[in-house]
C-alpha cells in the first residue's frame, strides 16, 4: 500500500466512523423517543439495557450505509480539491483509486458478519426478554428458543414444542402441563402433531394423563385426535415461528434440517439463512453502485447532495432487498434467488454505470 492508498484509506475510515456514529445516534434517539411514548412508567435502567442489547442489531443494519457514505464523501472530498483529477492524470483509474476503500469495505463486512453471527442472536434474546418483561409487561409472550424446543406459558398452563413451522400454524412434539390455582399439576397432554388455528388446537396421536389427589397413580388414555381451546393469549405463539434472528448460521442450518426431516415447511427459514449471507455483501454492492454518482456530481451540489444520493441509493437497495425476501418467504421465488437477486441486479447496474462513466 503506497502513500496515496494510505491517504484515501484514512479519509474513508474517518468518514465511515463519523457516519456510523451519526446514523447510530439519530436512529437510537428517534426510536427511544417513540419507545418512551409507547411504554410509560418504565425504569430508566430497563431502557438503557434494552438499547444496549439493541445496538448490535442496529450497527449490523447500518454498516452498509456507513460504508457507502464513507466512499461517497471520500471521493467527493478528493474531487472538490482537484486531487481526483490529478490522480486520473497520473494514469490511475477510478477502480484503482477506490481499491483501498473497497478492500476496507470487504474487511468491515466480513468482520461485521462474523461478529453479528455470534453476538446478535444472544443480544436479540436479551432484548426481547427486556421488551416483554420490562417494557410491555407481558412475560407470557416471551419464548426462549433453544436448540430444539420452545417453552411457553399461557395462564395456568405450561407447554413445550419440539418444532414449530415459520407460520406458527403447525407443530410437532407437544407436551402440555395444566395446573390448578394452587399450582398443583392436574393434567398432562402429549401430542405428536398439532395444527394451530388461533386459540383452536387440533392434537393428533397423543395421550391425556390425569393427576388426582384421590388416586396414587395417574390415569393415562391415548387418543387419535383431540380438539382443545387454548387461552386467548396463546395466539401469540404464532409469532415464535420467526426465530432466525435469534439463531446463529449453524443453529439455523440445523433448525432447517430438523424441520425438513419432520416434514414441516422451511421456505421462510431457508430465505433467512441465505439472506444472512447475502446481506454481508450489501456494503460492497452499495459502494460500487455509488461510485458513478459520487464522481460525476461532487462539485455541482456539495456535500448535502452527496448525502442525499447516499440515502436514495440505500432506500432503493433496501426496497429491492425487502421485496426479494418477501417474495421468497411467500414461495414466489426460490430461497437462493430471493436472497441474492437484489445483490446481483444492483451489482449489474453498478457495473453498467461504471462502464458508461467517462474517466
Tab-separated table of C-alpha atoms in Angstrom:
chain	number	residue	atom	x	y	z
A	1	UNK	CA	0.000	0.000	0.000
A	2	UNK	CA	1.566	3.289	-1.149
A	3	UNK	CA	1.107	6.765	0.287
A	4	UNK	CA	-1.921	7.541	-1.901
A	5	UNK	CA	-3.650	4.351	-0.786
A	6	UNK	CA	-2.983	5.150	2.858
A	7	UNK	CA	-4.302	8.667	2.335
A	8	UNK	CA	-7.579	7.564	0.724
A	9	UNK	CA	-7.991	4.751	3.245
A	10	UNK	CA	-7.554	7.234	6.102
A	11	UNK	CA	-10.157	9.568	4.646
A	12	UNK	CA	-12.576	6.683	4.175
A	13	UNK	CA	-12.185	5.404	7.740
A	14	UNK	CA	-12.775	8.890	9.124
A	15	UNK	CA	-15.982	9.371	7.152
A	16	UNK	CA	-17.064	5.773	7.868
A	17	UNK	CA	-16.712	6.067	11.640
A	18	UNK	CA	-18.266	9.539	11.669
A	19	UNK	CA	-21.209	8.444	9.529
A	20	UNK	CA	-21.783	5.316	11.608
A	21	UNK	CA	-21.844	7.325	14.843
A	22	UNK	CA	-24.192	9.948	13.385
A	23	UNK	CA	-26.647	7.391	11.989
A	24	UNK	CA	-26.478	5.329	15.191
A	25	UNK	CA	-27.184	8.396	17.335
A	26	UNK	CA	-30.063	9.591	15.160
A	27	UNK	CA	-31.661	6.170	14.898
A	28	UNK	CA	-31.389	5.495	18.617
A	29	UNK	CA	-32.674	8.938	19.604
A	30	UNK	CA	-35.739	8.728	17.356
A	31	UNK	CA	-36.519	5.156	18.382
A	32	UNK	CA	-36.010	5.931	22.071
A	33	UNK	CA	-38.490	8.805	21.955
A	34	UNK	CA	-41.091	6.514	20.407
A	35	UNK	CA	-40.382	3.823	22.991
A	36	UNK	CA	-40.775	6.235	25.896
A	37	UNK	CA	-44.089	7.446	24.497
A	38	UNK	CA	-45.454	3.923	23.935
A	39	UNK	CA	-44.204	2.420	27.190
A	40	UNK	CA	-44.627	4.802	30.086
A	41	UNK	CA	-43.567	4.187	33.695
A	42	UNK	CA	-40.607	2.123	32.571
A	43	UNK	CA	-37.483	2.167	34.731
A	44	UNK	CA	-34.578	4.075	33.111
A	45	UNK	CA	-32.301	1.099	33.731
A	46	UNK	CA	-34.631	-1.096	31.653
A	47	UNK	CA	-34.484	1.356	28.739
A	48	UNK	CA	-30.696	1.557	28.954
A	49	UNK	CA	-30.375	-2.240	28.970
A	50	UNK	CA	-32.876	-2.549	26.131
A	51	UNK	CA	-30.855	-0.266	23.851
A	52	UNK	CA	-27.541	-1.748	24.933
A	53	UNK	CA	-28.772	-5.082	23.603
A	54	UNK	CA	-30.291	-3.358	20.560
A	55	UNK	CA	-27.001	-1.782	19.452
A	56	UNK	CA	-25.548	-4.923	17.787
A	57	UNK	CA	-28.600	-5.239	15.537
A	58	UNK	CA	-28.666	-1.534	14.736
A	59	UNK	CA	-24.951	-1.442	13.904
A	60	UNK	CA	-25.349	-4.554	11.743
A	61	UNK	CA	-28.037	-2.795	9.685
A	62	UNK	CA	-26.098	0.477	9.454
A	63	UNK	CA	-22.697	-0.906	8.412
A	64	UNK	CA	-23.521	-0.919	4.650
A	65	UNK	CA	-24.911	2.618	4.924
A	66	UNK	CA	-21.793	3.889	6.697
A	67	UNK	CA	-19.550	2.188	4.108
A	68	UNK	CA	-21.435	3.834	1.251
A	69	UNK	CA	-21.309	7.230	2.958
A	70	UNK	CA	-17.575	6.840	3.562
A	71	UNK	CA	-16.850	6.071	-0.103
A	72	UNK	CA	-19.055	8.853	-1.469
A	73	UNK	CA	-17.714	11.547	0.871
A	74	UNK	CA	-14.099	10.452	0.324
A	75	UNK	CA	-14.398	10.704	-3.460
A	76	UNK	CA	-16.313	13.962	-3.158
A	77	UNK	CA	-13.549	15.396	-0.990
A	78	UNK	CA	-10.883	14.346	-3.476
A	79	UNK	CA	-12.915	15.726	-6.356
A	80	UNK	CA	-13.505	19.108	-4.734
A	81	UNK	CA	-9.810	19.600	-4.086
A	82	UNK	CA	-8.949	18.537	-7.676
A	83	UNK	CA	-6.957	15.648	-6.197
A	84	UNK	CA	-9.085	13.195	-8.116
A	85	UNK	CA	-8.237	14.947	-11.391
A	86	UNK	CA	-4.545	14.732	-10.522
A	87	UNK	CA	-4.835	11.026	-9.817
A	88	UNK	CA	-6.612	10.486	-13.130
A	89	UNK	CA	-3.874	12.440	-14.911
A	90	UNK	CA	-1.242	10.184	-13.353
A	91	UNK	CA	-2.880	7.198	-15.026
A	92	UNK	CA	-4.918	5.788	-12.153
A	93	UNK	CA	-8.415	4.580	-12.936
A	94	UNK	CA	-11.429	5.108	-10.688
A	95	UNK	CA	-11.423	1.454	-9.637
A	96	UNK	CA	-7.703	1.654	-8.777
A	97	UNK	CA	-8.244	4.787	-6.693
A	98	UNK	CA	-11.102	3.210	-4.769
A	99	UNK	CA	-9.386	-0.173	-4.352
A	100	UNK	CA	-8.143	0.552	-0.780
A	101	UNK	CA	-11.625	1.692	0.236
A	102	UNK	CA	-13.322	-1.320	-1.323
A	103	UNK	CA	-10.802	-3.604	0.385
A	104	UNK	CA	-11.666	-1.993	3.720
A	105	UNK	CA	-15.373	-2.426	2.946
A	106	UNK	CA	-14.797	-6.161	2.401
A	107	UNK	CA	-12.890	-6.436	5.693
A	108	UNK	CA	-15.561	-4.454	7.577
A	109	UNK	CA	-18.341	-6.573	6.057
A	110	UNK	CA	-16.562	-9.837	6.913
A	111	UNK	CA	-15.907	-8.737	10.490
A	112	UNK	CA	-19.479	-7.473	10.789
A	113	UNK	CA	-20.860	-10.803	9.618
A	114	UNK	CA	-18.620	-12.840	11.927
A	115	UNK	CA	-19.340	-10.702	14.993
A	116	UNK	CA	-23.077	-10.445	14.336
A	117	UNK	CA	-23.359	-14.207	13.837
A	118	UNK	CA	-22.007	-14.736	17.341
A	119	UNK	CA	-23.257	-11.678	19.205
A	120	UNK	CA	-26.549	-10.770	17.516
A	121	UNK	CA	-28.587	-13.911	18.433
A	122	UNK	CA	-27.720	-13.587	22.129
A	123	UNK	CA	-28.345	-9.849	22.121
A	124	UNK	CA	-31.705	-10.334	20.379
A	125	UNK	CA	-32.826	-12.853	23.005
A	126	UNK	CA	-31.908	-10.481	25.830
A	127	UNK	CA	-33.540	-7.533	24.044
A	128	UNK	CA	-36.785	-9.459	23.559
A	129	UNK	CA	-36.690	-10.593	27.182
A	130	UNK	CA	-36.483	-6.964	28.361
A	131	UNK	CA	-39.128	-5.907	25.819
A	132	UNK	CA	-41.755	-8.375	27.054
A	133	UNK	CA	-40.872	-8.420	30.752
A	134	UNK	CA	-39.956	-4.784	31.491
A	135	UNK	CA	-41.478	-2.682	28.709
A	136	UNK	CA	-44.670	-4.431	27.570
A	137	UNK	CA	-45.246	-6.173	30.927
A	138	UNK	CA	-46.354	-9.300	29.020
A	139	UNK	CA	-43.920	-12.042	30.072
A	140	UNK	CA	-46.177	-14.796	28.692
A	141	UNK	CA	-45.386	-13.618	25.156
A	142	UNK	CA	-41.672	-14.261	25.529
A	143	UNK	CA	-40.483	-17.606	24.200
A	144	UNK	CA	-36.968	-18.938	24.649
A	145	UNK	CA	-35.736	-20.757	21.555
A	146	UNK	CA	-33.054	-23.269	22.477
A	147	UNK	CA	-31.534	-25.908	20.259
A	148	UNK	CA	-34.701	-27.914	19.793
A	149	UNK	CA	-37.584	-26.692	21.995
A	150	UNK	CA	-39.899	-23.734	22.507
A	151	UNK	CA	-41.175	-23.167	26.034
A	152	UNK	CA	-44.315	-21.117	26.521
A	153	UNK	CA	-46.624	-20.166	29.378
A	154	UNK	CA	-50.293	-19.294	28.987
A	155	UNK	CA	-52.110	-18.555	32.258
A	156	UNK	CA	-52.353	-21.864	34.191
A	157	UNK	CA	-50.601	-23.984	31.598
A	158	UNK	CA	-47.016	-24.514	30.524
A	159	UNK	CA	-46.079	-26.346	27.371
A	160	UNK	CA	-43.122	-27.002	25.127
A	161	UNK	CA	-42.920	-27.750	21.431
A	162	UNK	CA	-40.134	-29.571	19.650
A	163	UNK	CA	-40.608	-27.913	16.245
A	164	UNK	CA	-42.766	-25.036	15.081
A	165	UNK	CA	-43.095	-24.022	11.457
A	166	UNK	CA	-42.432	-20.485	10.240
A	167	UNK	CA	-46.117	-19.541	10.024
A	168	UNK	CA	-46.776	-20.795	13.545
A	169	UNK	CA	-49.762	-22.921	12.449
A	170	UNK	CA	-48.181	-26.377	12.725
A	171	UNK	CA	-46.009	-28.072	15.321
A	172	UNK	CA	-44.640	-31.426	16.422
A	173	UNK	CA	-43.674	-32.904	19.765
A	174	UNK	CA	-46.116	-31.090	22.092
A	175	UNK	CA	-46.166	-31.598	25.864
A	176	UNK	CA	-48.674	-29.578	27.922
A	177	UNK	CA	-48.876	-29.236	31.689
A	178	UNK	CA	-52.072	-27.890	33.290
A	179	UNK	CA	-52.079	-26.615	36.860
A	180	UNK	CA	-54.713	-25.717	39.434
A	181	UNK	CA	-54.951	-22.278	41.018
A	182	UNK	CA	-52.638	-23.602	43.741
A	183	UNK	CA	-50.191	-24.688	41.006
A	184	UNK	CA	-50.710	-28.404	41.549
A	185	UNK	CA	-50.269	-30.491	38.411
A	186	UNK	CA	-53.709	-31.764	37.379
A	187	UNK	CA	-53.301	-32.834	33.740
A	188	UNK	CA	-50.647	-33.572	31.134
A	189	UNK	CA	-51.287	-33.856	27.407
A	190	UNK	CA	-48.828	-35.045	24.773
A	191	UNK	CA	-49.287	-34.995	21.006
A	192	UNK	CA	-47.092	-35.971	18.066
A	193	UNK	CA	-48.726	-33.468	15.675
A	194	UNK	CA	-50.505	-30.161	16.280
A	195	UNK	CA	-52.487	-27.960	13.913
A	196	UNK	CA	-52.881	-24.435	15.287
A	197	UNK	CA	-55.664	-22.062	14.248
A	198	UNK	CA	-55.539	-19.209	16.714
A	199	UNK	CA	-56.894	-20.484	20.039
A	200	UNK	CA	-58.234	-23.685	18.390
A	201	UNK	CA	-55.697	-26.533	18.509
A	202	UNK	CA	-56.128	-29.934	16.859
A	203	UNK	CA	-53.935	-32.577	18.509
A	204	UNK	CA	-53.112	-35.855	16.792
A	205	UNK	CA	-51.643	-39.121	18.086
A	206	UNK	CA	-51.275	-38.279	21.764
A	207	UNK	CA	-52.148	-39.120	25.352
A	208	UNK	CA	-54.008	-37.492	28.254
A	209	UNK	CA	-52.766	-38.086	31.794
A	210	UNK	CA	-54.915	-37.091	34.796
A	211	UNK	CA	-53.353	-36.430	38.196
A	212	UNK	CA	-55.881	-36.733	41.013
A	213	UNK	CA	-55.450	-36.283	44.746
A	214	UNK	CA	-57.811	-39.230	45.265
A	215	UNK	CA	-55.566	-41.611	43.338
A	216	UNK	CA	-51.960	-42.596	43.947
A	217	UNK	CA	-51.396	-43.352	40.273
A	218	UNK	CA	-52.055	-41.074	37.306
A	219	UNK	CA	-54.595	-42.239	34.717
A	220	UNK	CA	-53.410	-42.200	31.109
A	221	UNK	CA	-55.550	-42.659	27.996
A	222	UNK	CA	-54.472	-42.395	24.342
A	223	UNK	CA	-56.273	-40.525	21.537
A	224	UNK	CA	-56.002	-40.214	17.781
A	225	UNK	CA	-57.368	-36.680	17.516
A	226	UNK	CA	-58.376	-34.171	20.138
A	227	UNK	CA	-59.603	-30.565	19.910
A	228	UNK	CA	-58.732	-28.140	22.665
A	229	UNK	CA	-59.378	-24.415	23.106
A	230	UNK	CA	-56.400	-22.515	24.435
A	231	UNK	CA	-56.383	-19.206	26.267
A	232	UNK	CA	-56.639	-16.127	24.076
A	233	UNK	CA	-53.011	-15.140	24.629
A	234	UNK	CA	-51.849	-18.472	23.165
A	235	UNK	CA	-52.361	-16.887	19.734
A	236	UNK	CA	-49.120	-15.027	20.379
A	237	UNK	CA	-47.288	-18.337	19.993
A	238	UNK	CA	-47.522	-17.879	16.234
A	239	UNK	CA	-45.003	-15.043	16.473
A	240	UNK	CA	-42.482	-17.504	17.911
A	241	UNK	CA	-42.107	-19.097	14.482
A	242	UNK	CA	-39.924	-16.221	13.310
A	243	UNK	CA	-36.737	-17.130	15.160
A	244	UNK	CA	-33.996	-16.711	12.546
A	245	UNK	CA	-32.628	-13.558	14.185
A	246	UNK	CA	-32.246	-15.475	17.453
A	247	UNK	CA	-30.057	-18.206	15.946
A	248	UNK	CA	-26.555	-18.283	14.524
A	249	UNK	CA	-25.918	-19.514	10.992
A	250	UNK	CA	-25.080	-23.037	12.154
A	251	UNK	CA	-28.030	-23.179	14.554
A	252	UNK	CA	-30.361	-22.015	11.793
A	253	UNK	CA	-28.975	-24.651	9.426
A	254	UNK	CA	-29.607	-27.404	11.988
A	255	UNK	CA	-33.053	-25.949	12.689
A	256	UNK	CA	-33.917	-26.096	8.966
A	257	UNK	CA	-32.663	-29.677	8.641
A	258	UNK	CA	-34.647	-30.800	11.683
A	259	UNK	CA	-37.871	-29.156	10.476
A	260	UNK	CA	-37.393	-30.509	6.961
A	261	UNK	CA	-36.902	-34.025	8.328
A	262	UNK	CA	-40.097	-33.545	10.349
A	263	UNK	CA	-41.987	-32.706	7.159
A	264	UNK	CA	-42.564	-29.033	8.023
A	265	UNK	CA	-42.363	-26.063	5.674
A	266	UNK	CA	-38.884	-24.494	5.863
A	267	UNK	CA	-39.037	-21.995	2.973
A	268	UNK	CA	-39.104	-18.899	5.196
A	269	UNK	CA	-36.194	-20.184	7.258
A	270	UNK	CA	-34.191	-21.010	4.121
A	271	UNK	CA	-34.726	-17.456	2.862
A	272	UNK	CA	-33.486	-16.109	6.198
A	273	UNK	CA	-30.486	-18.442	6.066
A	274	UNK	CA	-29.355	-17.228	2.640
A	275	UNK	CA	-30.225	-13.592	3.355
A	276	UNK	CA	-27.849	-13.569	6.340
A	277	UNK	CA	-25.010	-14.337	3.937
A	278	UNK	CA	-26.149	-12.088	1.095
A	279	UNK	CA	-26.607	-9.084	3.395
A	280	UNK	CA	-22.908	-9.291	4.277
A	281	UNK	CA	-22.199	-8.180	0.684
A	282	UNK	CA	-24.625	-5.252	0.851
A	283	UNK	CA	-21.904	-2.764	1.762
A	284	UNK	CA	-19.733	-3.683	-1.234
A	285	UNK	CA	-22.708	-3.617	-3.624
A	286	UNK	CA	-23.866	-0.224	-2.345
A	287	UNK	CA	-20.365	1.246	-2.645
A	288	UNK	CA	-19.925	0.078	-6.237
A	289	UNK	CA	-23.373	1.450	-7.052
A	290	UNK	CA	-22.477	4.809	-5.529
A	291	UNK	CA	-19.163	5.314	-7.348
A	292	UNK	CA	-20.550	6.840	-10.578
A	293	UNK	CA	-22.739	9.294	-8.651
A	294	UNK	CA	-20.033	10.423	-6.235
A	295	UNK	CA	-17.570	11.275	-9.015
A	296	UNK	CA	-19.866	12.935	-11.527
A	297	UNK	CA	-21.762	15.263	-9.135
A	298	UNK	CA	-19.307	16.116	-6.398
A	299	UNK	CA	-18.587	19.693	-7.394
A	300	UNK	CA	-22.058	20.606	-8.609
A	301	UNK	CA	-24.115	20.125	-5.463
A	302	UNK	CA	-21.872	19.905	-2.432
A	303	UNK	CA	-21.865	17.533	0.481
A	304	UNK	CA	-25.608	17.616	1.076
A	305	UNK	CA	-26.300	16.437	-2.466
A	306	UNK	CA	-23.949	13.511	-1.989
A	307	UNK	CA	-25.568	12.616	1.324
A	308	UNK	CA	-28.933	12.753	-0.434
A	309	UNK	CA	-27.625	10.447	-3.177
A	310	UNK	CA	-26.350	8.092	-0.475
A	311	UNK	CA	-29.748	7.953	1.235
A	312	UNK	CA	-31.549	7.462	-2.090
A	313	UNK	CA	-29.294	4.534	-3.010
A	314	UNK	CA	-29.777	3.000	0.422
A	315	UNK	CA	-33.544	3.350	0.121
A	316	UNK	CA	-33.562	1.789	-3.353
A	317	UNK	CA	-31.416	-1.116	-2.214
A	318	UNK	CA	-33.481	-1.848	0.898
A	319	UNK	CA	-36.753	-1.693	-1.031
A	320	UNK	CA	-35.403	-4.166	-3.570
A	321	UNK	CA	-33.884	-6.340	-0.838
A	322	UNK	CA	-37.055	-6.392	1.285
A	323	UNK	CA	-39.192	-7.169	-1.768
A	324	UNK	CA	-36.984	-10.132	-2.653
A	325	UNK	CA	-37.148	-11.510	0.901
A	326	UNK	CA	-40.943	-11.137	0.974
A	327	UNK	CA	-41.367	-12.896	-2.365
A	328	UNK	CA	-39.102	-15.689	-1.175
A	329	UNK	CA	-40.946	-16.194	2.109
A	330	UNK	CA	-44.242	-16.487	0.218
A	331	UNK	CA	-42.759	-19.069	-2.143
A	332	UNK	CA	-42.846	-16.876	-5.262
A	333	UNK	CA	-39.056	-17.064	-5.642
A	334	UNK	CA	-36.673	-19.844	-4.609
A	335	UNK	CA	-34.854	-19.014	-1.348
A	336	UNK	CA	-31.449	-18.585	-3.009
A	337	UNK	CA	-32.838	-16.328	-5.739
A	338	UNK	CA	-34.844	-14.271	-3.239
A	339	UNK	CA	-31.784	-13.615	-1.093
A	340	UNK	CA	-29.236	-12.994	-3.832
A	341	UNK	CA	-31.271	-11.391	-6.634
A	342	UNK	CA	-31.090	-7.844	-5.152
A	343	UNK	CA	-27.288	-8.027	-4.888
A	344	UNK	CA	-26.870	-9.473	-8.369
A	345	UNK	CA	-29.198	-6.964	-10.044
A	346	UNK	CA	-27.744	-3.976	-8.184
A	347	UNK	CA	-24.216	-5.172	-8.951
A	348	UNK	CA	-25.079	-5.446	-12.651
A	349	UNK	CA	-26.476	-1.896	-12.607
A	350	UNK	CA	-23.309	-0.674	-10.863
A	351	UNK	CA	-21.010	-2.237	-13.480
A	352	UNK	CA	-23.179	-0.839	-16.280
A	353	UNK	CA	-22.951	2.680	-14.835
A	354	UNK	CA	-19.208	2.360	-14.260
A	355	UNK	CA	-18.713	1.197	-17.835
A	356	UNK	CA	-20.592	4.219	-19.172
A	357	UNK	CA	-18.799	6.626	-16.860
A	358	UNK	CA	-16.065	8.589	-18.560
A	359	UNK	CA	-12.900	8.752	-16.597
